[in-house]
Coordinates of C-alpha atoms in Angstrom, one line a residue:
M1 CA 15.4 26.6 -11.1
T2 CA 17.8 29.4 -11.7
A3 CA 18.7 32.1 -9.2
A4 CA 18.7 35.6 -10.7
D5 CA 18.4 39.2 -9.7
S6 CA 18.6 42.6 -11.5
S7 CA 21.7 43.5 -9.5
V8 CA 23.6 40.5 -10.9
P9 CA 24.6 40.4 -14.5
A10 CA 22.6 37.9 -16.5
A11 CA 24.6 34.8 -17.5
D12 CA 23.8 31.4 -19.1
A13 CA 24.5 28.0 -17.7
A14 CA 27.6 27.7 -19.8
T15 CA 29.2 30.4 -17.7
T16 CA 27.5 30.0 -14.3
G17 CA 27.6 26.2 -14.1
R18 CA 25.0 24.0 -12.6
I19 CA 24.3 22.2 -9.3
I20 CA 22.1 19.1 -9.6
L21 CA 20.6 17.5 -6.5
L22 CA 19.9 13.9 -7.5
T23 CA 17.2 12.1 -5.5
T24 CA 16.6 8.4 -5.5
S25 CA 14.0 6.2 -4.0
H26 CA 15.0 3.4 -1.6
R27 CA 11.9 1.5 -2.9
V28 CA 13.5 1.0 -6.3
A29 CA 16.4 -1.3 -6.8
P30 CA 19.8 0.5 -6.7
G31 CA 21.2 1.2 -10.2
L32 CA 17.8 1.5 -11.8
L33 CA 18.0 5.2 -12.6
S34 CA 16.3 7.3 -15.2
W35 CA 18.1 8.1 -18.4
A36 CA 18.2 11.8 -17.4
A37 CA 20.0 10.8 -14.2
W38 CA 22.6 8.7 -16.0
Q39 CA 23.2 11.6 -18.5
A40 CA 23.7 14.0 -15.6
L41 CA 26.0 11.6 -13.8
R42 CA 28.2 10.9 -16.8
G43 CA 28.3 14.5 -18.0
A44 CA 29.1 16.1 -14.6
D45 CA 32.5 17.5 -13.7
R46 CA 32.1 16.3 -10.2
V47 CA 29.8 13.8 -8.5
L48 CA 29.5 13.9 -4.7
S49 CA 27.8 11.9 -1.9
G50 CA 27.9 12.6 1.8
D51 CA 26.7 9.1 2.6
P52 CA 29.5 6.5 2.3
D53 CA 26.9 3.7 2.5
H54 CA 24.5 5.1 -0.1
P55 CA 23.1 2.0 -1.9
Q56 CA 23.7 3.6 -5.3
L57 CA 27.5 3.9 -4.9
P58 CA 28.5 0.4 -5.9
Y59 CA 26.5 0.5 -9.1
L60 CA 27.8 4.0 -10.0
R61 CA 31.4 2.8 -9.6
E62 CA 30.6 -0.3 -11.6
A63 CA 29.3 2.0 -14.4
G64 CA 32.5 4.0 -14.3
V65 CA 31.1 7.1 -12.5
E66 CA 33.6 8.4 -9.9
V67 CA 31.9 9.6 -6.8
A68 CA 33.8 11.9 -4.4
P69 CA 33.0 11.5 -0.7
G70 CA 31.9 14.3 1.5
S71 CA 29.2 17.0 1.9
P72 CA 30.5 20.3 0.6
A73 CA 29.2 23.6 2.0
A74 CA 27.0 25.7 -0.2
R75 CA 29.7 28.4 -0.6
E76 CA 32.3 25.8 -1.7
L77 CA 30.0 24.2 -4.1
V78 CA 28.8 27.5 -5.7
D79 CA 32.4 28.6 -6.1
Y80 CA 33.4 25.3 -7.7
C81 CA 30.5 25.5 -10.3
L82 CA 31.2 29.2 -11.1
A83 CA 34.9 28.6 -11.8
E84 CA 36.5 28.0 -15.2
G85 CA 33.5 29.2 -17.3
G86 CA 31.0 27.0 -15.5
R87 CA 31.1 23.5 -14.2
T88 CA 28.5 20.9 -13.3
A89 CA 28.3 19.2 -9.9
V90 CA 25.9 16.4 -9.0
V91 CA 25.1 15.8 -5.4
I92 CA 23.6 12.4 -4.7
T93 CA 21.2 13.2 -1.8
S94 CA 20.9 10.8 1.2
A95 CA 17.6 9.4 2.5
E96 CA 17.4 12.3 5.0
G97 CA 18.0 14.9 2.3
E98 CA 20.7 17.6 2.3
S99 CA 19.0 20.3 4.4
E100 CA 22.2 22.0 5.4
L101 CA 23.3 22.3 1.8
T102 CA 19.9 23.4 0.4
D103 CA 19.4 25.9 3.2
G104 CA 22.8 27.4 2.4
L105 CA 22.1 27.6 -1.3
A106 CA 18.7 29.3 -0.5
R107 CA 20.5 31.9 1.6
L108 CA 23.0 32.7 -1.1
A109 CA 20.4 32.8 -3.9
G110 CA 18.1 34.9 -1.7
S111 CA 20.7 37.5 -0.9
G112 CA 20.5 39.1 -4.3
R113 CA 24.2 39.8 -4.2
E114 CA 25.5 36.5 -5.5
A115 CA 26.0 35.1 -8.9
M116 CA 24.5 31.6 -8.7
P117 CA 24.8 28.4 -10.8
D118 CA 21.6 26.9 -12.1
L119 CA 20.0 24.8 -9.4
E120 CA 18.2 21.7 -10.4
L121 CA 16.3 19.0 -8.5
L122 CA 16.5 15.8 -10.5
P123 CA 14.6 12.7 -9.5
G124 CA 16.7 9.7 -10.4
S125 CA 14.0 7.1 -9.6
Y126 CA 10.3 7.3 -8.9
D127 CA 8.0 5.3 -6.6
L128 CA 5.5 3.2 -8.5
P129 CA 2.0 2.8 -7.2
G130 CA 2.0 0.5 -4.2
A131 CA 5.6 1.4 -3.3
R132 CA 4.7 2.2 0.3
L133 CA 3.7 -1.4 0.8
L134 CA 7.5 -2.2 0.7
D135 CA 7.9 0.2 3.6
L136 CA 5.2 -1.6 5.5
V137 CA 6.9 -5.0 5.0
Q138 CA 10.2 -3.6 6.2
V139 CA 8.7 -2.0 9.3
M140 CA 6.8 -5.2 10.1
D141 CA 10.1 -7.2 9.7
R142 CA 11.8 -4.9 12.2
I143 CA 8.9 -4.9 14.7
R144 CA 8.8 -8.7 14.5
A145 CA 12.5 -8.9 15.2
E146 CA 12.7 -6.3 18.0
C147 CA 9.3 -5.9 19.7
P148 CA 8.9 -8.2 22.8
W149 CA 5.1 -8.5 22.2
S150 CA 4.9 -8.6 18.4
G151 CA 7.9 -11.0 18.2
T152 CA 6.1 -13.7 20.1
R153 CA 2.6 -13.5 18.6
T154 CA 1.0 -16.5 16.8
N155 CA -1.6 -16.5 14.0
E156 CA -4.1 -17.9 16.5
E157 CA -3.5 -15.1 19.0
L158 CA -4.2 -12.5 16.3
V159 CA -7.6 -13.9 15.2
K160 CA -9.6 -11.7 17.5
Y161 CA -7.9 -8.6 16.3
G162 CA -8.5 -9.4 12.7
I163 CA -12.2 -9.8 13.4
E164 CA -12.4 -6.5 15.3
E165 CA -10.6 -4.6 12.5
A166 CA -12.9 -6.1 9.9
Y167 CA -16.0 -4.9 11.9
E168 CA -14.5 -1.5 12.3
L169 CA -13.9 -1.3 8.6
V170 CA -17.5 -2.3 8.0
E171 CA -18.7 0.5 10.4
A172 CA -16.5 3.1 8.6
I173 CA -18.0 2.2 5.3
E174 CA -21.6 2.1 6.5
E175 CA -21.2 5.5 8.2
G176 CA -19.6 7.0 5.2
D177 CA -16.6 8.3 7.2
R178 CA -13.8 8.7 4.7
E179 CA -11.1 9.4 7.2
A180 CA -12.1 6.4 9.3
L181 CA -12.2 4.3 6.1
L182 CA -8.6 5.3 5.3
E183 CA -7.5 4.3 8.8
E184 CA -9.4 1.1 9.1
L185 CA -8.2 -0.1 5.7
G186 CA -4.7 0.4 7.0
D187 CA -5.5 -1.6 10.2
V188 CA -6.9 -4.5 8.1
L189 CA -3.8 -4.4 5.8
L190 CA -1.6 -4.6 8.9
Q191 CA -3.4 -7.8 10.0
V192 CA -2.6 -9.3 6.6
V193 CA 1.1 -8.3 6.7
F194 CA 1.4 -9.4 10.4
H195 CA -0.1 -12.8 9.8
A196 CA 2.1 -13.3 6.7
R197 CA 5.2 -12.3 8.7
I198 CA 4.4 -14.8 11.5
A199 CA 3.9 -17.5 8.9
Q200 CA 7.3 -16.8 7.5
D201 CA 8.8 -18.1 10.8
D202 CA 6.9 -21.4 10.7
P203 CA 9.5 -24.2 10.8
E204 CA 7.3 -26.7 8.8
H205 CA 5.3 -24.7 6.3
P206 CA 6.7 -21.2 6.0
F207 CA 5.4 -18.6 3.5
S208 CA 5.9 -14.9 3.1
I209 CA 3.9 -11.9 2.1
D210 CA 5.2 -12.4 -1.5
D211 CA 3.6 -15.8 -1.5
V212 CA 0.3 -14.3 -0.3
A213 CA 0.4 -11.6 -3.0
G214 CA 1.5 -14.0 -5.7
G215 CA -1.3 -16.3 -4.9
I216 CA -4.0 -13.7 -5.1
V217 CA -2.5 -12.3 -8.3
D218 CA -2.7 -15.7 -9.9
K219 CA -6.2 -16.2 -8.7
L220 CA -7.4 -12.8 -10.0
I221 CA -5.8 -13.4 -13.4
H222 CA -7.3 -16.9 -13.7
R223 CA -10.8 -15.7 -12.7
H224 CA -10.8 -12.8 -15.1
P225 CA -10.4 -14.5 -18.5
H226 CA -12.3 -11.6 -20.1
I227 CA -9.3 -9.3 -19.2
F228 CA -6.3 -11.6 -19.2
G229 CA -7.6 -14.2 -21.7
D230 CA -9.6 -14.7 -24.8
E231 CA -13.1 -14.7 -23.3
S232 CA -15.5 -11.7 -23.3
A233 CA -17.8 -10.2 -20.7
E234 CA -20.2 -7.4 -21.4
T235 CA -22.2 -7.3 -18.2
P236 CA -21.5 -7.8 -14.5
E237 CA -23.6 -11.0 -14.8
D238 CA -21.1 -12.3 -17.4
V239 CA -18.3 -11.6 -15.1
K240 CA -20.0 -13.4 -12.2
R241 CA -20.5 -16.5 -14.5
H242 CA -16.8 -16.5 -15.4
W243 CA -15.9 -16.2 -11.7
L244 CA -18.2 -19.0 -10.5
R245 CA -17.2 -21.3 -13.4
T246 CA -13.4 -21.0 -12.8
K247 CA -13.9 -21.1 -9.0
A248 CA -15.8 -24.4 -9.4
V249 CA -13.0 -25.9 -11.5
E250 CA -10.4 -24.7 -8.9
K251 CA -12.2 -26.0 -5.8
Q252 CA -13.8 -29.2 -7.1
R253 CA -16.3 -29.0 -4.2
A254 CA -18.8 -31.8 -3.6
S255 CA -21.4 -29.3 -2.2
V256 CA -22.2 -25.7 -2.7
T257 CA -22.1 -25.2 1.0
E258 CA -18.3 -26.1 1.2
G259 CA -16.2 -23.0 1.9
V260 CA -19.0 -21.1 3.7
P261 CA -17.6 -20.2 7.1
L262 CA -20.0 -21.2 9.8
G263 CA -18.4 -18.8 12.3
Q264 CA -19.8 -15.7 10.6
P265 CA -22.8 -13.8 11.9
A266 CA -26.0 -15.9 11.6
L267 CA -27.8 -13.5 9.3
A268 CA -24.8 -13.3 6.9
L269 CA -24.4 -17.1 7.1
T270 CA -28.0 -17.7 6.2
A271 CA -27.8 -15.2 3.3
K272 CA -24.7 -16.9 2.0
L273 CA -26.2 -20.3 2.1
A274 CA -29.3 -19.0 0.3
S275 CA -27.2 -17.3 -2.4
R276 CA -25.2 -20.5 -3.0
A277 CA -28.4 -22.6 -3.4
R278 CA -30.1 -20.0 -5.6
T279 CA -27.0 -19.7 -7.8
A280 CA -26.8 -23.4 -8.2
G281 CA -30.4 -23.6 -9.3
L282 CA -31.5 -25.6 -6.2
D283 CA -35.1 -25.3 -5.0
V284 CA -34.6 -26.0 -1.3
A285 CA -37.6 -25.8 1.0
L286 CA -37.0 -24.0 4.2
P287 CA -36.9 -26.4 7.2
G288 CA -40.0 -26.3 9.3
G289 CA -39.7 -25.4 13.0
A290 CA -41.1 -23.3 15.7
G291 CA -39.3 -20.4 17.3
I292 CA -37.6 -17.1 16.5
G293 CA -34.6 -18.9 14.9
Y294 CA -36.7 -20.3 12.0
E295 CA -38.6 -17.0 11.7
L296 CA -35.2 -15.2 11.3
L297 CA -34.0 -17.8 8.9
A298 CA -37.1 -17.2 6.6
L299 CA -36.6 -13.4 6.8
A300 CA -32.9 -13.7 5.9
V301 CA -33.6 -16.0 2.9
R302 CA -36.3 -13.6 1.7
A303 CA -34.0 -10.6 2.1
E304 CA -31.3 -12.3 0.0
A305 CA -33.7 -13.2 -2.7
D306 CA -34.8 -9.5 -2.8
G307 CA -31.1 -8.4 -3.2
V308 CA -30.9 -7.1 0.4
D309 CA -28.0 -7.9 2.7
P310 CA -29.9 -8.9 5.9
E311 CA -26.8 -8.4 8.1
A312 CA -26.3 -4.8 6.8
A313 CA -30.1 -4.1 7.0
L314 CA -30.2 -5.2 10.7
R315 CA -27.1 -3.2 11.5
A316 CA -28.7 -0.1 10.0
A317 CA -31.9 -0.7 12.0
A318 CA -29.8 -1.3 15.2
R319 CA -28.1 2.0 14.7
T320 CA -31.4 3.7 14.5
Y321 CA -32.4 1.9 17.7
R322 CA -29.2 3.0 19.3
D323 CA -30.0 6.6 18.4
A324 CA -33.5 6.2 19.9
I325 CA -32.0 4.9 23.1
R326 CA -29.7 7.9 23.3
A327 CA -32.6 10.3 22.7
A328 CA -34.6 8.6 25.5
E329 CA -31.6 8.9 27.8
G330 CA -31.4 12.6 27.0
S331 CA -35.1 13.1 27.7
A332 CA -34.8 11.3 31.0
T333 CA -31.8 13.4 32.0
E334 CA -33.7 16.6 31.3

């Protein structure tokens, strides 16, 4: 942006100079700057940084870019750039920004009485999608090291929290609450990162969040040969066949019931078992027996065969029942 006013004679950048505020992301490895940033740094008459510990400085020095220490005042920097027919100064901003400098430049430009250099904000590096996950890992590292409670937790102690967060996520999805969905996804993600950080401290079998991410990336690539390989899939059914075939090769299970967690809610458990049997082409008669348990078993199997999630269906009915209870309570109060 260029500061200009009718009371100030027009001038081009060659005579007014240029102030470049160079921003960088701490989520990108130092030294990995854009081509425009390197051009600005190499072509500048002066490069400044008020942060003596800025992570970019060693790499700039290695590249032959001389960086002067210190945070100049706005007046000083403007005068420098206006002198000698126009000079270019690059200010490498700190993580906190340069609010004092930018506020001073804004006051000078807004006065309408000052000749001003061209002012430019130049991003030297950009965050890629997922970059904030690096912040989460760093924050979790610090919490694990410094928090008396988080620093002593075990994976076993966190199990109940993971279950609670998963149910809260399900509730947010079923109620269509987008704000709650955003929050609950974060809470579930926290559980993953927390568990992985605890595992990193295990003396016998340590692993990190990178191992977790690497494992699921490899699995996704392997189970999507129609995207990352030579196979083709035109329909969702084709994709499911690819997934089940590669999963069967990976797991080498003796029974289709292996890997089905028995600790999940009973309706969901029944539906999962029925799905495994149906997918495997097994015609399994329902066990005979008296009582509500066997009746629920038959209902859950029938629901799964009809493409209905019995657990979700019962939860929806239960919410309706809850609303009816509240309505009855309101009537009783009146």
